[in-house]
Amino acid sequence: MKKLGDMLLKQGSFSEIVMGNTALVRAMIESGTRVVAAYPGSPTPEIADAIGAIPKETRPFYFEFSTNEKVATEITFGAALNGHLSTVFFKSVGLNVAADTFVQLSHMNIIGGMVVVIGDDPGANSSQNEQDNRHYAQMSYIPVFEPASPTEVYTFYKAAAELSRKMQMPVLLRLTTHVCHAKEKVRFESWDPQPPDDTPVFDPGNGPYIPLTAEVFPMKRRALQRLAEVEAYANHAPLNTFIDHDNPEQGIITMGLPFLSLMDVLQEAEEKPDILKLGIVYPLPQQLVRDFLKSHREVKLLEELDNVLEKEIKLMAFDEKLDTTIIGKQDLEDWIGEYTPDKVSTIIRNTWPDMLPLKTERVIDKPYVPMRPAQMCPGCGHRSAFHAIKKALDENAITVADIGCHTLGFMPPYGVGEILMCMGASTAMGSGLSLFNTTRKVAAFLGDSTFFHAGLPGIVNAVFNKHPITLILMENGTTAMTGHQDHAASGRNFNEATDRIPVRQVLEGLGVTHIYEVDTYQQSRLTELVKQALNDDAFSVVIAKHPCMLKFNREQRRKPGYQAKRVDIDQNKCRQVHECVERFGCPTFVLEKDNRIIVNPDLCIGDGSCRQTCPTEAITAPETAQGDRNETI
Ligand SMILES: Cc1ncc(C[n+]2csc(CCOP(=O)(O)OP(=O)(O)O)c2C)c(N)n1
């Protein structure tokens, strides 16, 4: 990590193989970015990892993980009003949370400049949908830059920051999962660390900043005028590129990852189409696109997810009475999933059947990797919780999941959590499910990071409107699912130790009167408490706590003298009831063909939480493992 931090702060120019997410951090540094805020979510957490590799004392900008994306956007905006070039980053669906603030940004004069970095997720690799955030940008009059590679992440951020600062307007840098995670050798320019001028320059005279009544129209007008200026710039900006294959018949307009896949696929083509690759995808560079359309008989629009470009370009062609054949999405599947080379190859064949040579089966020499369902880690406190909670629920009960590692409770063998929406939605959905419902108990689940992020309003509502459901707060002290980022109850923020904001005291402060608290490894106690809570005829909360064992174990392994431990099966005691595999479901236990259970030594962490699940007490007490697991990671 130190090496990464040193690399990011190098003053001379250099080349290095880096991820898109890492290239972004160097671009922030070179651009003079002063304030950065975020909320964790894939595909962006490695941006924070790279920032964290630079010690706080030498980091050229302030960074924080805020409590949610809206707060992070507001922090960044506030800092920009004082003249600081600022950046906020979060995942695709984070924009839904930030939206109320985001849609206002274009109406403001953002003195220092502000870049909003979004990690969109075509393919829903780690998100609950594939939402295409170009829609939000259009609705909010905010320009969108879309890089395709780590080099472009670096150059496009710098261009976005420059434009934003110059025009005092927000710019959205739209990354997608594979652009964030792709690695490439990037040539970085030199960086001259200037002593920052941090004089707070906020001045209401730079506004108006109060979008009310008479001010709204001029503010909106100014946003639209600025957008028109960006369009004029986009028509000549080097971020849009033309690849000339001397083909007046066929052209393709594309951007981002689909462009890279297209280049891959076209290697096989004899006659290649001309390509207009857009780097600025909103506002549409009208003149550039018009010239491209006019100079080609047929133009295919190759865009991932929705037909945002298609609608704009067809409208323009209609207005201009162009007779170019414009080919947009042709099949339902064109709207779904990532535009990988295979997918782009299919799309090109559907568009121009003769362009690519006859399809031969591609023999890809890659090792066989069996499908693995997502599952909780060995020793996970959530597993103990679900094993215990399931025993407290009658079969009529309705269970409402939320987003986090504990979402996996919906999977076999637990089957707890039957509906999932988005972060923080469980309590209010559960409250809705309790209306006109006197026969079925409702239990909702919520993680502790999500409690602070978007969970509180649903809880306040349940107290205020007296919804008699049970909320099970799965407290593991961290934001586990996205890679262990600290939150308000962790006792640390990104930069330093802080006082915890204990969830119990927050609940008490909100007026929750029925609160139960138990470590999830105490399974029978947890079963009892959940039964009790479900029988309360008021809103009740069970705090089911246990530290995230993946994080805990990693920390332990770094300590000198660490000794790995593991349990074993006493085959003399085992009666092959199989509770450990069928109901507890720890992946450590392996069912052999002869019905014996054995322990996978590579997975077991020796926490022993499984021992209480075995009716014949065949799981042995954790013992030091012999030599094989004492590695440091
Ligand atoms: C709006 C939004 N922001 C970020 C994410 C990414 N994300 C998924 S789960 C999660 C929080 C997980 O932490 P916690 O609630 O404590 O549950 P845990 O994983 O620790 O069990 C986050 C930030 C998301 N899905 N939606």
XYZ file of C-alpha atoms and ligand atoms in Angstrom:
659
model
C 0.000 0.000 0.000
C 2.866 2.355 0.810
C 4.235 1.758 -2.682
C 0.867 2.676 -4.168
C 0.710 5.830 -2.060
C 4.256 6.847 -3.086
C 3.449 6.216 -6.724
C 0.362 8.396 -6.603
C 2.373 11.285 -5.170
C 5.320 11.135 -7.618
C 6.140 14.585 -8.913
C 7.728 13.725 -12.263
C 5.868 12.075 -15.101
C 5.852 8.281 -15.150
C 4.048 5.240 -16.556
C 2.453 2.516 -14.482
C -0.015 -0.330 -14.927
C -3.028 0.691 -12.874
C -6.752 0.141 -12.512
C -9.177 2.767 -13.769
C -10.064 3.514 -10.155
C -6.399 4.180 -9.292
C -5.804 6.334 -12.384
C -8.689 8.476 -11.198
C -6.935 9.293 -7.921
C -3.781 10.445 -9.708
C -5.965 12.628 -11.930
C -7.563 14.154 -8.825
C -4.116 14.969 -7.467
C -2.785 16.473 -10.702
C -5.941 18.571 -11.106
C -5.600 20.126 -7.658
C -8.717 18.508 -6.221
C -9.081 19.613 -2.615
C -12.171 17.866 -1.220
C -13.451 14.356 -1.997
C -16.386 12.552 -0.380
C -18.039 9.214 -1.084
C -20.265 6.433 0.127
C -19.009 2.895 -0.579
C -20.491 0.747 -3.323
C -19.160 -1.359 -6.148
C -17.507 -0.652 -8.592
C -15.936 2.332 -6.790
C -14.422 1.159 -3.443
C -10.910 0.820 -4.893
C -10.910 4.577 -5.415
C -10.982 4.899 -1.632
C -8.394 2.119 -1.272
C -6.007 4.146 -3.437
C -6.770 7.316 -1.473
C -6.173 5.402 1.772
C -2.752 4.314 0.500
C -1.661 7.945 0.789
C -1.072 8.826 4.455
C -3.464 11.491 5.686
C -0.561 13.857 6.428
C 0.653 13.894 2.824
C -2.710 13.463 1.097
C -3.229 16.597 -1.000
C -6.974 16.595 -0.411
C -9.523 15.948 2.315
C -11.423 12.663 1.997
C -14.342 11.257 3.930
C -16.837 8.462 3.688
C -20.061 10.271 4.425
C -23.169 8.613 5.857
C -24.802 8.346 2.446
C -24.495 9.570 -1.128
C -26.715 12.592 -0.626
C -24.636 13.798 2.283
C -21.424 13.149 0.327
C -22.763 15.237 -2.576
C -23.690 18.066 -0.237
C -20.271 18.010 1.473
C -18.623 18.259 -1.922
C -20.931 20.980 -3.159
C -20.433 23.002 0.024
C -16.657 22.764 -0.320
C -16.854 23.833 -3.964
C -18.805 26.940 -2.948
C -15.767 27.944 -0.930
C -13.612 27.664 -4.031
C -12.278 24.105 -3.643
C -12.249 21.788 -6.633
C -14.300 18.903 -5.292
C -15.335 15.396 -6.222
C -17.955 12.968 -5.008
C -18.061 9.327 -5.993
C -20.496 6.472 -5.465
C -22.139 3.555 -7.205
C -24.978 3.662 -9.740
C -27.939 3.368 -7.373
C -26.269 5.869 -5.069
C -27.531 8.524 -7.438
C -31.096 7.684 -6.425
C -30.169 8.600 -2.860
C -28.279 11.733 -3.926
C -30.886 12.728 -6.504
C -32.651 15.459 -4.570
C -29.382 17.366 -4.320
C -27.924 16.241 -7.652
C -30.800 17.632 -9.737
C -30.221 21.110 -8.251
C -26.489 21.264 -8.935
C -26.737 22.641 -12.464
C -28.767 25.561 -11.135
C -25.900 26.698 -8.928
C -22.675 28.567 -9.591
C -20.133 26.056 -8.394
C -17.194 28.331 -7.835
C -14.419 25.777 -7.289
C -15.730 23.180 -9.755
C -17.258 19.801 -8.951
C -16.926 16.406 -10.608
C -19.519 13.749 -9.799
C -18.009 10.311 -10.433
C -20.522 7.513 -10.850
C -19.796 3.801 -11.082
C -22.607 2.509 -13.251
C -23.055 -1.224 -13.356
C -24.210 -2.656 -16.689
C -24.524 -6.383 -16.064
C -25.706 -5.743 -12.470
C -22.462 -7.357 -11.293
C -23.006 -6.016 -7.797
C -26.179 -3.948 -7.906
C -29.883 -4.556 -7.671
C -30.508 -3.137 -11.163
C -28.705 -1.877 -14.271
C -29.936 1.710 -14.167
C -28.514 3.952 -16.855
C -27.617 7.206 -15.153
C -27.391 9.153 -18.388
C -31.136 9.677 -17.835
C -30.469 11.522 -14.574
C -27.855 13.701 -16.228
C -30.252 14.682 -18.994
C -32.980 15.451 -16.520
C -30.572 17.558 -14.447
C -28.781 19.367 -17.329
C -25.400 18.017 -16.255
C -22.772 17.133 -18.902
C -21.552 13.525 -19.029
C -18.011 12.420 -19.890
C -17.671 8.684 -20.485
C -14.195 7.107 -20.563
C -13.529 3.629 -21.960
C -10.160 2.750 -20.395
C -7.939 3.634 -17.407
C -6.000 6.101 -19.568
C -9.245 7.808 -20.468
C -10.406 7.782 -16.837
C -7.278 9.810 -16.101
C -7.504 12.226 -19.031
C -11.279 12.616 -18.894
C -11.272 13.432 -15.174
C -8.709 16.139 -15.788
C -10.773 17.554 -18.645
C -13.967 17.341 -16.566
C -12.312 19.139 -13.647
C -10.976 21.865 -15.920
C -14.326 22.422 -17.622
C -16.213 22.350 -14.342
C -13.900 24.884 -12.736
C -13.957 27.148 -15.772
C -17.721 27.082 -16.221
C -18.576 26.730 -12.533
C -20.927 23.874 -13.308
C -20.977 20.190 -12.304
C -19.674 17.527 -14.679
C -20.562 13.866 -14.375
C -17.798 11.360 -15.082
C -19.636 8.150 -15.881
C -17.532 5.059 -15.241
C -18.819 1.542 -15.667
C -17.738 -1.597 -13.826
C -15.127 -2.785 -16.294
C -13.706 0.667 -16.853
C -13.196 0.968 -13.082
C -11.543 -2.425 -12.806
C -9.647 -2.723 -16.098
C -5.863 -2.412 -15.832
C -3.678 -0.635 -18.334
C -0.321 1.082 -18.555
C -1.121 4.750 -18.098
C 1.269 7.602 -18.840
C 0.889 10.158 -16.064
C 2.026 13.741 -16.347
C 4.098 15.491 -13.749
C 2.508 17.053 -10.711
C 3.589 20.240 -9.089
C 2.311 20.377 -5.503
C 1.320 24.008 -5.092
C 0.633 25.241 -1.580
C -3.159 25.492 -1.613
C -4.945 28.775 -1.155
C -7.679 27.679 1.180
C -9.240 31.089 1.765
C -12.975 30.413 2.071
C -14.467 32.468 -0.744
C -18.160 31.734 -0.314
C -20.143 34.790 -1.324
C -23.915 34.809 -1.772
C -23.268 37.435 -4.425
C -21.882 34.631 -6.619
C -25.404 33.196 -6.685
C -28.328 33.293 -6.716
C -28.239 30.298 -4.418
C -31.860 30.297 -3.286
C -33.892 28.507 -5.939
C -37.286 29.815 -4.988
C -40.058 31.611 -6.846
C -38.685 34.273 -9.186
C -35.147 32.898 -9.049
C -35.933 29.438 -10.404
C -36.408 30.484 -14.032
C -33.180 32.479 -14.395
C -31.266 29.700 -12.652
C -32.717 27.108 -15.009
C -32.092 29.379 -17.992
C -28.446 29.720 -16.986
C -28.130 25.929 -16.654
C -29.474 25.481 -20.183
C -27.212 28.189 -21.564
C -24.178 26.545 -20.001
C -25.216 23.231 -21.475
C -25.339 24.856 -24.925
C -21.807 26.161 -24.367
C -20.625 22.689 -23.439
C -22.187 21.366 -26.619
C -20.232 23.916 -28.660
C -17.065 22.781 -26.859
C -17.929 19.099 -27.372
C -18.106 19.533 -31.140
C -14.362 20.194 -31.176
C -13.140 18.531 -27.991
C -10.424 15.888 -28.440
C -12.440 13.652 -26.093
C -14.608 12.683 -29.084
C -12.648 10.780 -31.703
C -13.171 9.687 -35.281
C -11.683 6.438 -36.578
C -11.519 6.570 -40.334
C -11.779 3.293 -42.244
C -12.653 5.048 -45.464
C -16.138 3.560 -45.492
C -18.854 5.986 -46.640
C -21.450 3.194 -46.511
C -21.294 2.125 -42.879
C -20.580 4.020 -39.679
C -20.926 3.297 -35.970
C -21.428 5.773 -33.146
C -20.442 4.368 -29.788
C -18.671 5.060 -26.503
C -17.185 3.512 -23.356
C -16.851 -0.251 -22.985
C -18.919 -1.019 -26.118
C -16.234 0.821 -28.098
C -13.477 -1.436 -26.729
C -15.543 -4.549 -27.449
C -16.202 -3.266 -30.954
C -12.493 -2.792 -31.628
C -11.936 -6.351 -30.473
C -14.664 -7.740 -32.704
C -13.653 -5.722 -35.770
C -10.216 -7.296 -35.809
C -11.907 -10.125 -37.691
C -13.675 -7.841 -40.183
C -12.370 -7.263 -43.694
C -14.433 -4.146 -44.397
C -14.530 -2.051 -41.251
C -17.075 0.713 -40.577
C -16.008 4.252 -39.749
C -16.372 4.925 -36.036
C -17.346 8.027 -34.119
C -16.406 7.387 -30.515
C -18.054 9.835 -28.176
C -16.245 10.805 -24.985
C -18.734 13.559 -24.190
C -22.039 11.741 -24.404
C -24.237 14.545 -23.071
C -24.932 17.108 -24.371
C -24.777 15.446 -27.756
C -22.209 17.178 -29.985
C -24.828 17.909 -32.641
C -22.558 19.202 -35.373
C -20.132 16.323 -35.080
C -22.903 13.753 -35.152
C -24.729 15.510 -37.982
C -21.580 15.519 -40.132
C -21.018 11.845 -39.400
C -24.597 10.960 -40.315
C -24.446 12.986 -43.516
C -21.273 11.261 -44.665
C -22.561 7.677 -44.205
C -25.396 5.757 -45.816
C -26.082 3.623 -42.719
C -25.143 4.383 -39.132
C -25.410 1.876 -36.314
C -25.726 3.217 -32.755
C -23.928 0.924 -30.369
C -24.880 1.869 -26.809
C -25.116 -0.277 -23.695
C -28.329 -0.334 -21.625
C -30.938 2.233 -22.722
C -31.483 3.977 -26.062
C -30.533 7.414 -24.760
C -28.313 8.284 -27.721
C -30.690 6.699 -30.193
C -33.604 8.892 -29.189
C -31.511 12.042 -29.434
C -29.894 11.158 -32.737
C -33.112 10.020 -34.408
C -34.801 13.211 -33.283
C -31.987 15.258 -34.736
C -32.069 13.321 -38.019
C -35.813 13.852 -38.231
C -35.509 17.596 -37.635
C -32.725 17.878 -40.197
C -34.528 15.614 -42.692
C -31.443 13.433 -43.080
C -31.861 10.308 -45.174
C -29.180 8.273 -43.420
C -30.466 4.906 -42.223
C -30.042 4.948 -38.449
C -30.001 1.565 -36.783
C -30.637 1.547 -33.063
C -31.570 -1.300 -30.769
C -33.065 -4.204 -32.666
C -33.701 -6.809 -30.025
C -34.900 -6.909 -26.417
C -31.559 -8.404 -25.412
C -29.783 -5.281 -26.730
C -31.168 -3.475 -23.660
C -29.825 -5.985 -21.161
C -26.348 -6.720 -19.805
C -22.821 -5.622 -20.606
C -21.663 -5.122 -24.159
C -18.912 -7.730 -24.037
C -17.122 -8.668 -27.282
C -19.426 -11.700 -27.681
C -22.503 -9.555 -27.338
C -21.190 -6.871 -29.670
C -20.284 -9.548 -32.200
C -23.905 -10.767 -32.167
C -25.223 -7.226 -32.514
C -22.939 -6.461 -35.465
C -23.961 -9.722 -37.179
C -27.630 -8.808 -36.694
C -26.963 -5.380 -38.171
C -24.648 -6.251 -41.042
C -24.605 -10.026 -41.560
C -21.654 -9.892 -43.969
C -19.312 -7.693 -41.997
C -17.735 -10.384 -39.827
C -16.450 -13.730 -41.139
C -18.690 -16.746 -40.565
C -18.911 -17.477 -36.881
C -16.504 -20.169 -35.867
C -16.723 -21.520 -32.378
C -14.220 -19.455 -30.390
C -12.081 -21.842 -28.398
C -11.094 -19.952 -25.326
C -8.422 -21.649 -23.354
C -9.475 -20.835 -19.835
C -9.579 -23.079 -16.796
C -12.917 -24.517 -15.735
C -14.294 -22.593 -12.777
C -17.371 -24.146 -11.174
C -20.311 -21.847 -10.410
C -20.288 -20.829 -6.772
C -23.375 -19.393 -5.147
C -22.771 -16.300 -3.031
C -22.525 -17.294 0.596
C -21.677 -15.961 4.003
C -18.101 -16.448 5.173
C -17.107 -19.125 7.685
C -17.743 -17.798 11.188
C -20.066 -15.041 9.934
C -22.249 -13.784 12.775
C -25.108 -13.368 10.321
C -25.155 -17.152 9.767
C -25.526 -17.815 13.488
C -28.250 -15.179 13.529
C -30.269 -16.700 10.707
C -29.901 -20.206 12.103
C -31.286 -18.973 15.415
C -33.906 -16.583 14.052
C -35.405 -19.186 11.749
C -36.321 -21.183 14.836
C -38.215 -18.207 16.227
C -40.357 -17.640 13.145
C -43.562 -19.504 12.514
C -44.154 -20.543 8.934
C -46.677 -17.776 8.411
C -44.233 -15.020 9.276
C -43.248 -12.482 6.640
C -39.542 -11.627 6.520
C -38.237 -8.509 4.799
C -34.589 -8.315 3.713
C -32.381 -5.273 3.269
C -29.112 -4.740 1.418
C -25.850 -6.020 2.881
C -24.102 -9.320 3.552
C -27.169 -10.366 5.567
C -29.256 -10.278 2.381
C -27.810 -13.765 1.839
C -30.184 -14.993 4.527
C -32.698 -15.421 1.699
C -30.673 -18.331 0.341
C -30.957 -21.962 1.385
C -30.792 -23.309 3.991
C -32.224 -20.258 5.802
C -34.818 -18.782 3.439
C -35.161 -15.713 5.654
C -35.786 -12.433 3.847
C -38.427 -12.857 1.166
C -38.426 -9.430 -0.420
C -35.628 -6.963 -1.114
C -35.788 -3.447 -2.523
C -32.878 -1.108 -1.793
C -30.822 0.204 1.120
C -32.911 1.051 4.161
C -36.275 0.028 2.709
C -36.962 -2.962 4.951
C -38.543 -1.289 7.981
C -41.091 0.717 6.018
C -41.871 -2.175 3.639
C -42.387 -4.347 6.708
C -44.606 -1.668 8.231
C -46.713 -1.696 5.068
C -46.953 -5.475 5.237
C -48.260 -5.196 8.805
C -51.303 -3.127 7.827
C -54.649 -4.987 7.945
C -52.586 -7.951 9.087
C -53.450 -9.490 12.434
C -52.404 -13.018 11.564
C -48.887 -12.867 10.188
C -45.915 -11.538 12.142
C -43.515 -9.290 10.244
C -39.745 -9.263 10.811
C -37.476 -6.865 8.895
C -33.661 -6.955 8.713
C -31.216 -4.051 8.507
C -27.407 -3.711 8.575
C -25.691 -1.159 10.803
C -24.131 0.889 7.988
C -27.523 0.976 6.308
C -29.100 1.998 9.622
C -27.293 5.342 9.334
C -27.429 5.551 5.530
C -31.150 5.300 4.848
C -32.553 3.188 7.659
C -33.420 5.906 10.144
C -36.471 7.456 8.431
C -38.246 4.070 8.239
C -37.553 3.496 11.931
C -38.766 6.967 12.907
C -41.873 6.271 10.872
C -42.480 2.939 12.596
C -42.226 4.608 16.004
C -44.260 7.645 15.025
C -47.022 5.683 13.311
C -46.922 2.737 15.734
C -46.228 -0.109 13.337
C -45.956 -3.262 15.465
C -43.224 -5.058 13.537
C -39.877 -6.430 14.676
C -36.699 -5.011 13.212
C -33.611 -7.174 13.513
C -30.570 -4.941 13.359
C -27.608 -6.986 12.161
C -24.767 -5.124 13.834
C -21.290 -6.246 12.758
C -19.475 -2.958 13.274
C -18.633 -2.337 9.638
C -19.931 -1.919 6.107
C -19.053 -5.496 5.320
C -20.498 -6.060 1.896
C -18.515 -3.335 0.166
C -15.179 -4.092 1.833
C -15.254 -3.070 5.494
C -15.592 0.664 5.382
C -16.137 2.274 8.783
C -19.442 3.861 9.663
C -20.798 6.021 12.468
C -20.946 3.130 14.958
C -17.505 1.696 14.113
C -15.420 3.968 16.333
C -13.363 5.232 13.387
C -13.916 7.377 10.355
C -11.727 7.166 7.260
C -9.083 9.370 8.856
C -9.035 8.811 12.594
C -10.609 7.270 15.693
C -13.939 8.813 16.702
C -16.539 8.255 19.372
C -19.008 5.587 18.291
C -22.591 6.657 17.783
C -24.146 3.569 19.383
C -27.191 2.256 17.539
C -28.907 1.381 20.806
C -28.729 4.945 22.091
C -29.954 6.279 18.770
C -32.925 3.917 18.961
C -33.636 4.948 22.525
C -33.408 8.589 21.517
C -35.960 7.967 18.809
C -38.358 6.566 21.357
C -38.057 2.848 20.621
C -39.173 1.232 23.879
C -38.752 -2.483 23.075
C -35.046 -3.070 22.443
C -33.285 -6.414 22.855
C -29.581 -6.947 22.372
C -27.612 -10.164 22.020
C -24.464 -11.552 20.455
C -25.512 -13.739 17.550
C -23.204 -16.534 18.672
C -25.611 -16.983 21.612
C -28.038 -18.716 19.358
C -30.672 -20.027 21.781
C -30.839 -16.663 23.554
C -31.310 -14.952 20.203
C -34.136 -17.365 19.307
C -35.850 -16.554 22.604
C -35.471 -12.792 22.227
C -36.812 -12.773 18.675
C -39.837 -14.800 19.810
C -40.396 -12.286 22.591
C -39.988 -9.307 20.279
C -42.407 -10.738 17.731
C -44.986 -11.052 20.493
C -44.667 -7.412 21.547
C -47.540 -5.407 20.240
C -45.295 -2.414 19.594
C -42.423 -1.666 17.270
C -39.511 -3.707 18.595
C -35.848 -3.953 17.703
C -33.510 -6.877 18.273
C -29.862 -5.828 17.957
C -28.221 -9.038 16.753
C -24.542 -8.249 17.019
C -21.261 -9.936 16.283
C -18.162 -8.456 14.661
C -17.629 -9.237 10.995
C -15.392 -12.305 11.250
C -13.700 -11.777 7.897
C -12.471 -8.399 9.097
C -11.709 -9.656 12.594
C -9.754 -12.624 11.307
C -7.746 -10.524 8.880
C -6.765 -8.241 11.735
C -5.815 -11.221 13.909
C -3.649 -12.733 11.208
C -1.572 -9.582 11.025
C -0.675 -9.851 14.709
C 2.665 -11.409 15.666
C 2.352 -14.915 17.031
C -1.030 -15.461 15.445
C -2.069 -19.098 15.534
C -4.764 -20.322 13.175
C -7.417 -22.509 14.764
C -9.981 -24.892 13.460
C -12.604 -27.336 14.625
C -12.854 -30.961 13.604
C -15.478 -33.687 13.576
C -15.268 -36.456 16.141
C -16.425 -39.265 13.861
C -17.196 -41.448 16.884
C -19.770 -38.963 18.096
C -21.192 -37.913 14.731
C -24.590 -39.550 14.080
C -24.830 -37.970 10.616
C -27.792 -35.773 11.493
C -26.235 -33.227 9.125
C -27.570 -30.169 10.967
C -24.208 -28.484 10.282
C -24.566 -28.723 6.505
C -28.325 -28.723 6.065
C -29.439 -26.045 8.536
C -26.368 -24.160 9.722
C -24.800 -24.228 6.271
C -21.201 -23.254 7.024
C -19.141 -23.964 3.861
C -16.423 -25.385 6.100
C -18.402 -28.596 6.495
C -18.234 -31.008 3.589
C -20.597 -33.915 3.106
C -18.671 -36.901 1.788
C -20.151 -39.547 -0.502
C -20.236 -42.001 2.405
C -22.378 -39.497 4.408
C -19.538 -38.513 6.712
C -18.963 -34.843 7.436
C -15.430 -33.554 7.260
C -13.967 -30.090 7.875
C -12.338 -28.189 5.035
C -9.183 -26.937 6.761
C -8.719 -24.127 4.255
C -12.040 -22.557 5.164
C -12.490 -23.149 8.886
C -11.505 -20.154 11.018
C -11.951 -22.024 14.294
C -14.496 -19.622 15.759
C -16.515 -22.529 17.128
C -19.918 -20.910 16.552
C -20.971 -24.145 14.863
C -20.515 -26.295 17.957
C -23.850 -25.385 19.488
C -25.667 -26.523 16.349
C -24.606 -30.167 16.576
C -27.148 -32.276 18.482
C -24.572 -34.996 19.174
C -21.746 -32.618 20.137
C -19.497 -34.094 17.475
C -17.811 -30.800 16.566
C -14.610 -30.534 18.564
C -13.371 -27.435 20.399
C -11.211 -25.179 18.190
C -7.567 -26.159 18.297
C -4.445 -24.632 16.848
C -4.086 -25.752 13.265
C -0.832 -27.442 12.433
C 1.313 -24.978 10.542
C -0.775 -24.661 7.422
C -2.867 -21.593 8.145
C -0.552 -19.224 9.968
C 0.115 -17.109 6.933
C -0.116 -13.365 7.040
C -2.516 -11.708 4.638
C -27.714 3.416 -2.488
C -26.683 2.361 -2.313
N -25.441 2.729 -1.932
C -24.481 1.793 -1.773
C -24.760 0.478 -1.995
C -23.675 -0.578 -1.832
N -23.929 -1.361 -0.625
C -24.488 -2.574 -0.665
S -24.793 -3.165 0.850
C -24.138 -1.848 1.600
C -24.079 -1.686 3.098
C -23.675 -2.888 3.793
O -23.390 -2.590 5.126
P -24.365 -2.975 6.301
O -25.680 -2.359 6.132
O -23.678 -2.645 7.563
O -24.532 -4.543 6.134
P -23.357 -5.676 6.146
O -22.916 -5.881 4.748
O -22.270 -5.181 7.032
O -24.021 -6.899 6.678
C -23.687 -0.950 0.657
C -23.025 0.310 1.010
C -26.066 0.146 -2.415
N -26.431 -1.098 -2.676
N -27.000 1.102 -2.549
